[in-house]
């Protein structure tokens, strides 16, 4: 008997691949189109489930197209990462402790960048 856990993908891998396909697209994509872009071996129903979960999380929007939906990302990759960071911060009551720990673990370069951004330097990046 095979170990099913050894065959499982890392958490979020498929969502990341679906989002990457949507970011690369010139416009909205239907689940079948996403399926073709990311991996034709995945069932369309699997892709549809992933898109539905991303919709529930607010990572994509959808609009009716025929009997189904087409999907568009709500933000670029940086915006989505920022949203995730805010969500994680909101989970803890002691925001000061979380932010303190986060800042203490930044590399020197990231700390300089964050300091410049907080000081309003637009060309910090």
XYZ file of N, CA and C in Angstrom:
375
model
N 0.841 -1.166 0.000
C 0.000 0.000 0.000
C 0.896 1.242 0.000
N 0.536 2.255 -0.801
C 1.366 3.452 -0.881
C 1.006 4.428 0.231
N 1.959 5.265 0.575
C 1.737 6.299 1.583
C 1.097 7.492 0.893
N -0.190 7.702 1.140
C -0.932 8.781 0.466
C -0.366 10.149 0.808
N 0.140 10.338 2.020
C 0.690 11.632 2.397
C 1.946 11.967 1.612
N 2.726 10.949 1.222
C 3.934 11.190 0.444
C 3.592 11.703 -0.947
N 2.403 11.395 -1.443
C 1.993 11.804 -2.771
C 1.305 13.170 -2.773
N 0.959 13.694 -1.611
C 0.230 14.956 -1.519
C 1.144 16.126 -1.852
N 0.557 17.128 -2.487
C 1.288 18.360 -2.778
C 1.359 19.201 -1.507
N 2.378 20.075 -1.436
C 2.433 20.997 -0.292
C 1.194 21.882 -0.258
N 0.781 22.260 0.946
C -0.407 23.095 1.107
C -0.253 24.382 0.303
N -1.278 24.697 -0.453
C -1.284 25.945 -1.218
C -0.628 25.883 -2.576
N 0.000 24.773 -2.917
C 0.706 24.693 -4.199
C -0.250 24.857 -5.371
N -1.375 24.170 -5.343
C -2.314 24.280 -6.459
C -2.939 25.671 -6.526
N -3.247 26.249 -5.373
C -3.787 27.603 -5.380
C -2.779 28.563 -5.997
N -1.520 28.403 -5.655
C -0.478 29.271 -6.207
C -0.371 29.096 -7.720
N -0.470 27.862 -8.192
C -0.389 27.617 -9.636
C -1.588 28.205 -10.365
N -2.764 28.093 -9.757
C -3.971 28.669 -10.364
C -3.850 30.188 -10.420
N -3.408 30.796 -9.325
C -3.233 32.249 -9.319
C -2.190 32.686 -10.336
N -1.109 31.943 -10.460
C -0.081 32.287 -11.448
C -0.655 32.259 -12.859
N -1.501 31.275 -13.136
C -2.133 31.200 -14.464
C -3.044 32.400 -14.697
N -3.786 32.799 -13.680
C -4.678 33.950 -13.814
C -3.880 35.245 -13.976
N -2.790 35.392 -13.230
C -1.958 36.599 -13.348
C -1.338 36.705 -14.737
N -0.992 35.578 -15.340
C -0.354 35.588 -16.656
C -1.346 35.796 -17.800
N -2.622 35.610 -17.523
C -3.647 35.692 -18.573
C -3.926 37.140 -18.970
N -4.383 37.303 -20.194
C -4.749 38.628 -20.688
C -6.140 39.054 -20.252
N -6.907 38.132 -19.698
C -8.268 38.435 -19.277
C -8.805 37.308 -18.426
N -10.111 37.322 -18.167
C -10.719 36.287 -17.336
C -10.560 34.894 -17.949
N -10.437 33.897 -17.089
C -10.327 32.509 -17.538
C -11.410 31.656 -16.903
N -11.928 30.732 -17.676
C -12.856 29.716 -17.188
C -12.032 28.572 -16.587
N -12.635 27.762 -15.736
C -11.897 26.649 -15.137
C -11.198 25.744 -16.157
N -11.839 25.460 -17.263
C -11.210 24.620 -18.286
C -9.969 25.257 -18.879
N -9.984 26.579 -19.037
C -8.813 27.279 -19.549
C -7.683 27.258 -18.526
N -8.008 27.441 -17.259
C -7.005 27.368 -16.207
C -6.405 25.961 -16.183
N -7.248 24.961 -16.318
C -6.808 23.566 -16.318
C -5.771 23.334 -17.407
N -6.030 23.851 -18.598
C -5.082 23.687 -19.712
C -3.744 24.350 -19.411
N -3.786 25.514 -18.778
C -2.565 26.258 -18.503
C -1.724 25.584 -17.434
N -2.344 25.112 -16.355
C -1.549 24.610 -15.226
C -1.179 23.139 -15.318
N -2.073 22.324 -15.799
C -1.764 20.891 -15.823
C -2.981 20.150 -16.348
N -2.969 19.774 -17.590
C -4.105 19.097 -18.192
C -4.494 17.811 -17.489
N -3.610 17.268 -16.633
C -3.911 16.012 -15.945
C -4.848 16.224 -14.757
N -4.963 17.456 -14.283
C -5.889 17.735 -13.182
C -7.314 17.731 -13.703
N -8.208 17.215 -12.921
C -9.619 17.220 -13.308
C -10.151 18.652 -13.285
N -11.031 18.960 -14.212
C -11.616 20.300 -14.255
C -12.353 20.596 -12.954
N -12.977 19.571 -12.372
C -13.689 19.777 -11.110
C -12.722 20.191 -9.993
N -11.498 19.671 -10.022
C -10.486 20.068 -9.042
C -10.133 21.535 -9.219
N -9.923 21.941 -10.465
C -9.612 23.346 -10.748
C -10.776 24.230 -10.320
N -12.005 23.800 -10.597
C -13.190 24.567 -10.207
C -13.259 24.708 -8.689
N -12.951 23.658 -7.964
C -12.942 23.711 -6.501
C -11.904 24.702 -6.003
N -10.720 24.673 -6.575
C -9.661 25.606 -6.172
C -10.095 27.041 -6.445
N -10.673 27.281 -7.615
C -11.144 28.628 -7.950
C -12.252 29.075 -6.996
N -13.140 28.170 -6.633
C -14.209 28.507 -5.684
C -13.636 28.870 -4.326
N -12.620 28.149 -3.893
C -11.985 28.460 -2.604
C -11.283 29.808 -2.664
N -10.608 30.086 -3.773
C -9.954 31.381 -3.933
C -10.984 32.512 -3.953
N -12.141 32.253 -4.537
C -13.224 33.245 -4.546
C -13.716 33.506 -3.122
N -13.909 32.452 -2.354
C -14.360 32.591 -0.970
C -13.348 33.353 -0.118
N -12.060 33.223 -0.441
C -11.001 33.924 0.289
C -10.824 35.360 -0.194
N -11.500 35.712 -1.280
C -11.377 37.062 -1.823
C -10.169 37.263 -2.713
N -9.505 36.181 -3.098
C -8.312 36.289 -3.937
C -8.649 36.440 -5.419
N -9.865 36.033 -5.805
C -10.316 36.189 -7.192
C -11.754 36.701 -7.186
N -12.123 37.320 -8.298
C -13.524 37.660 -8.518
C -14.010 36.775 -9.654
N -15.312 36.689 -9.775
C -15.855 35.876 -10.853
C -17.086 36.563 -11.422
N -17.346 36.248 -12.677
C -18.585 36.731 -13.291
C -19.142 35.611 -14.145
N -20.443 35.634 -14.262
C -21.152 34.598 -15.003
C -20.754 34.659 -16.475
N -20.495 33.501 -17.044
C -20.195 33.377 -18.466
C -20.848 32.080 -18.934
N -21.973 32.203 -19.620
C -22.723 31.017 -20.008
C -23.292 30.350 -18.773
N -23.040 29.045 -18.654
C -23.540 28.303 -17.488
C -22.547 28.282 -16.331
N -21.368 28.814 -16.556
C -20.348 28.798 -15.506
C -19.839 30.188 -15.192
N -18.619 30.233 -14.698
C -17.992 31.493 -14.316
C -16.634 31.621 -14.979
N -16.180 32.858 -15.122
C -14.793 33.150 -15.466
C -14.203 33.912 -14.286
N -12.904 33.775 -14.093
C -12.250 34.274 -12.894
C -11.111 35.232 -13.229
N -10.932 36.211 -12.337
C -9.872 37.211 -12.452
C -9.291 37.419 -11.052
N -7.969 37.527 -10.928
C -7.397 37.788 -9.601
C -7.768 39.188 -9.121
N -7.965 39.335 -7.821
C -8.314 40.647 -7.266
C -7.085 41.531 -7.090
N -5.918 40.912 -6.952
C -4.687 41.655 -6.716
C -3.527 40.946 -7.397
N -2.424 41.669 -7.546
C -1.214 41.034 -8.041
C -0.571 40.233 -6.912
N 0.541 39.593 -7.191
C 1.179 38.725 -6.194
C 1.580 39.496 -4.940
N 2.122 40.697 -5.107
C 2.535 41.488 -3.947
C 1.338 41.886 -3.095
N 0.255 42.265 -3.730
C -0.950 42.639 -2.998
C -1.526 41.477 -2.219
N -1.495 40.298 -2.818
C -2.014 39.118 -2.132
C -1.142 38.762 -0.923
N 0.164 38.863 -1.079
C 1.065 38.598 0.045
C 0.810 39.588 1.177
N 0.633 40.854 0.831
C 0.351 41.875 1.850
C -0.956 41.562 2.568
N -1.965 41.133 1.815
C -3.249 40.791 2.434
C -3.081 39.628 3.402
N -2.289 38.632 3.018
C -2.046 37.485 3.903
C -1.316 37.916 5.172
N -0.372 38.833 5.022
C 0.362 39.328 6.188
C -0.588 40.047 7.148
N -1.485 40.857 6.605
C -2.477 41.540 7.445
C -3.381 40.528 8.147
N -3.794 39.494 7.430
C -4.675 38.479 8.023
C -3.973 37.766 9.168
N -2.713 37.444 8.998
C -1.962 36.777 10.066
C -1.806 37.703 11.263
N -1.525 38.965 11.016
C -1.380 39.928 12.101
C -2.683 40.070 12.885
N -3.787 40.040 12.197
C -5.093 40.211 12.839
C -5.475 39.021 13.718
N -4.825 37.890 13.542
C -5.153 36.692 14.323
C -4.659 36.771 15.762
N -3.696 37.642 16.043
C -3.078 37.693 17.365
C -3.507 38.955 18.095
N -3.837 38.807 19.371
C -4.270 39.963 20.162
C -3.121 40.920 20.469
N -1.915 40.398 20.597
C -0.755 41.231 20.928
C -0.015 41.605 19.646
N -0.580 42.552 18.915
C -0.004 42.969 17.633
C 1.416 43.502 17.809
N 1.655 44.191 18.933
C 2.994 44.724 19.187
C 4.037 43.630 19.247
N 3.704 42.541 19.918
C 4.641 41.416 20.032
C 4.888 40.776 18.672
N 3.834 40.629 17.898
C 3.973 40.020 16.576
C 4.854 40.904 15.687
N 4.551 42.199 15.660
C 5.339 43.108 14.826
C 6.793 43.181 15.299
N 6.992 43.179 16.617
C 8.344 43.207 17.167
C 9.132 41.980 16.728
N 8.503 40.820 16.834
C 9.179 39.574 16.425
C 9.456 39.589 14.927
N 8.486 40.067 14.147
C 8.658 40.133 12.685
C 9.856 41.018 12.334
N 9.904 42.211 12.910
C 10.971 43.153 12.596
C 12.329 42.617 13.055
N 12.345 41.952 14.202
C 13.621 41.434 14.712
C 14.192 40.319 13.835
N 13.348 39.714 13.021
C 13.810 38.622 12.165
C 14.085 39.063 10.723
N 13.954 40.358 10.440
C 14.236 40.858 9.097
C 15.733 40.874 8.835
N 16.092 40.674 7.586
C 17.490 40.847 7.203
C 17.815 42.343 7.269
N 19.103 42.674 7.289
C 19.493 44.085 7.329
C 18.919 44.842 6.137
N 18.956 44.244 4.972
C 18.437 44.896 3.762
C 16.921 45.111 3.851
N 16.190 44.095 4.315
C 14.734 44.247 4.465
C 14.391 45.291 5.529
N 15.201 45.341 6.584
C 14.960 46.351 7.617
C 15.167 47.758 7.053
N 16.223 47.941 6.264
C 16.458 49.247 5.628
C 15.302 49.605 4.700
N 14.831 48.639 3.939
C 13.720 48.882 3.017
C 12.456 49.260 3.781
N 12.135 48.519 4.827
C 10.952 48.821 5.628
C 11.059 50.203 6.259
N 12.237 50.542 6.777
C 12.441 51.847 7.392
C 12.232 52.963 6.359
N 12.751 52.768 5.165
C 12.589 53.765 4.102
C 11.123 53.900 3.701
N 10.425 52.791 3.610
C 8.999 52.841 3.258
C 8.197 53.558 4.336
N 8.504 53.272 5.583
C 7.796 53.939 6.683
C 8.098 55.436 6.726
N 9.281 55.821 6.262
C 9.650 57.235 6.208
C 9.095 57.932 4.981
N 8.360 57.174 4.142
C 7.710 57.774 2.984
C 8.588 57.933 1.760
N 9.703 57.254 1.732
C 10.584 57.326 0.564
C 9.992 56.485 -0.555
N 9.561 57.140 -1.603
C 8.872 56.447 -2.693
C 9.803 55.556 -3.503
N 11.076 55.923 -3.598
C 12.007 55.131 -4.398
C 12.770 54.120 -3.547
N 12.178 53.693 -2.441
C 12.829 52.776 -1.506
C 13.108 51.417 -2.126
N 12.288 51.021 -3.053
C 12.460 49.694 -3.640
C 13.601 49.733 -4.585
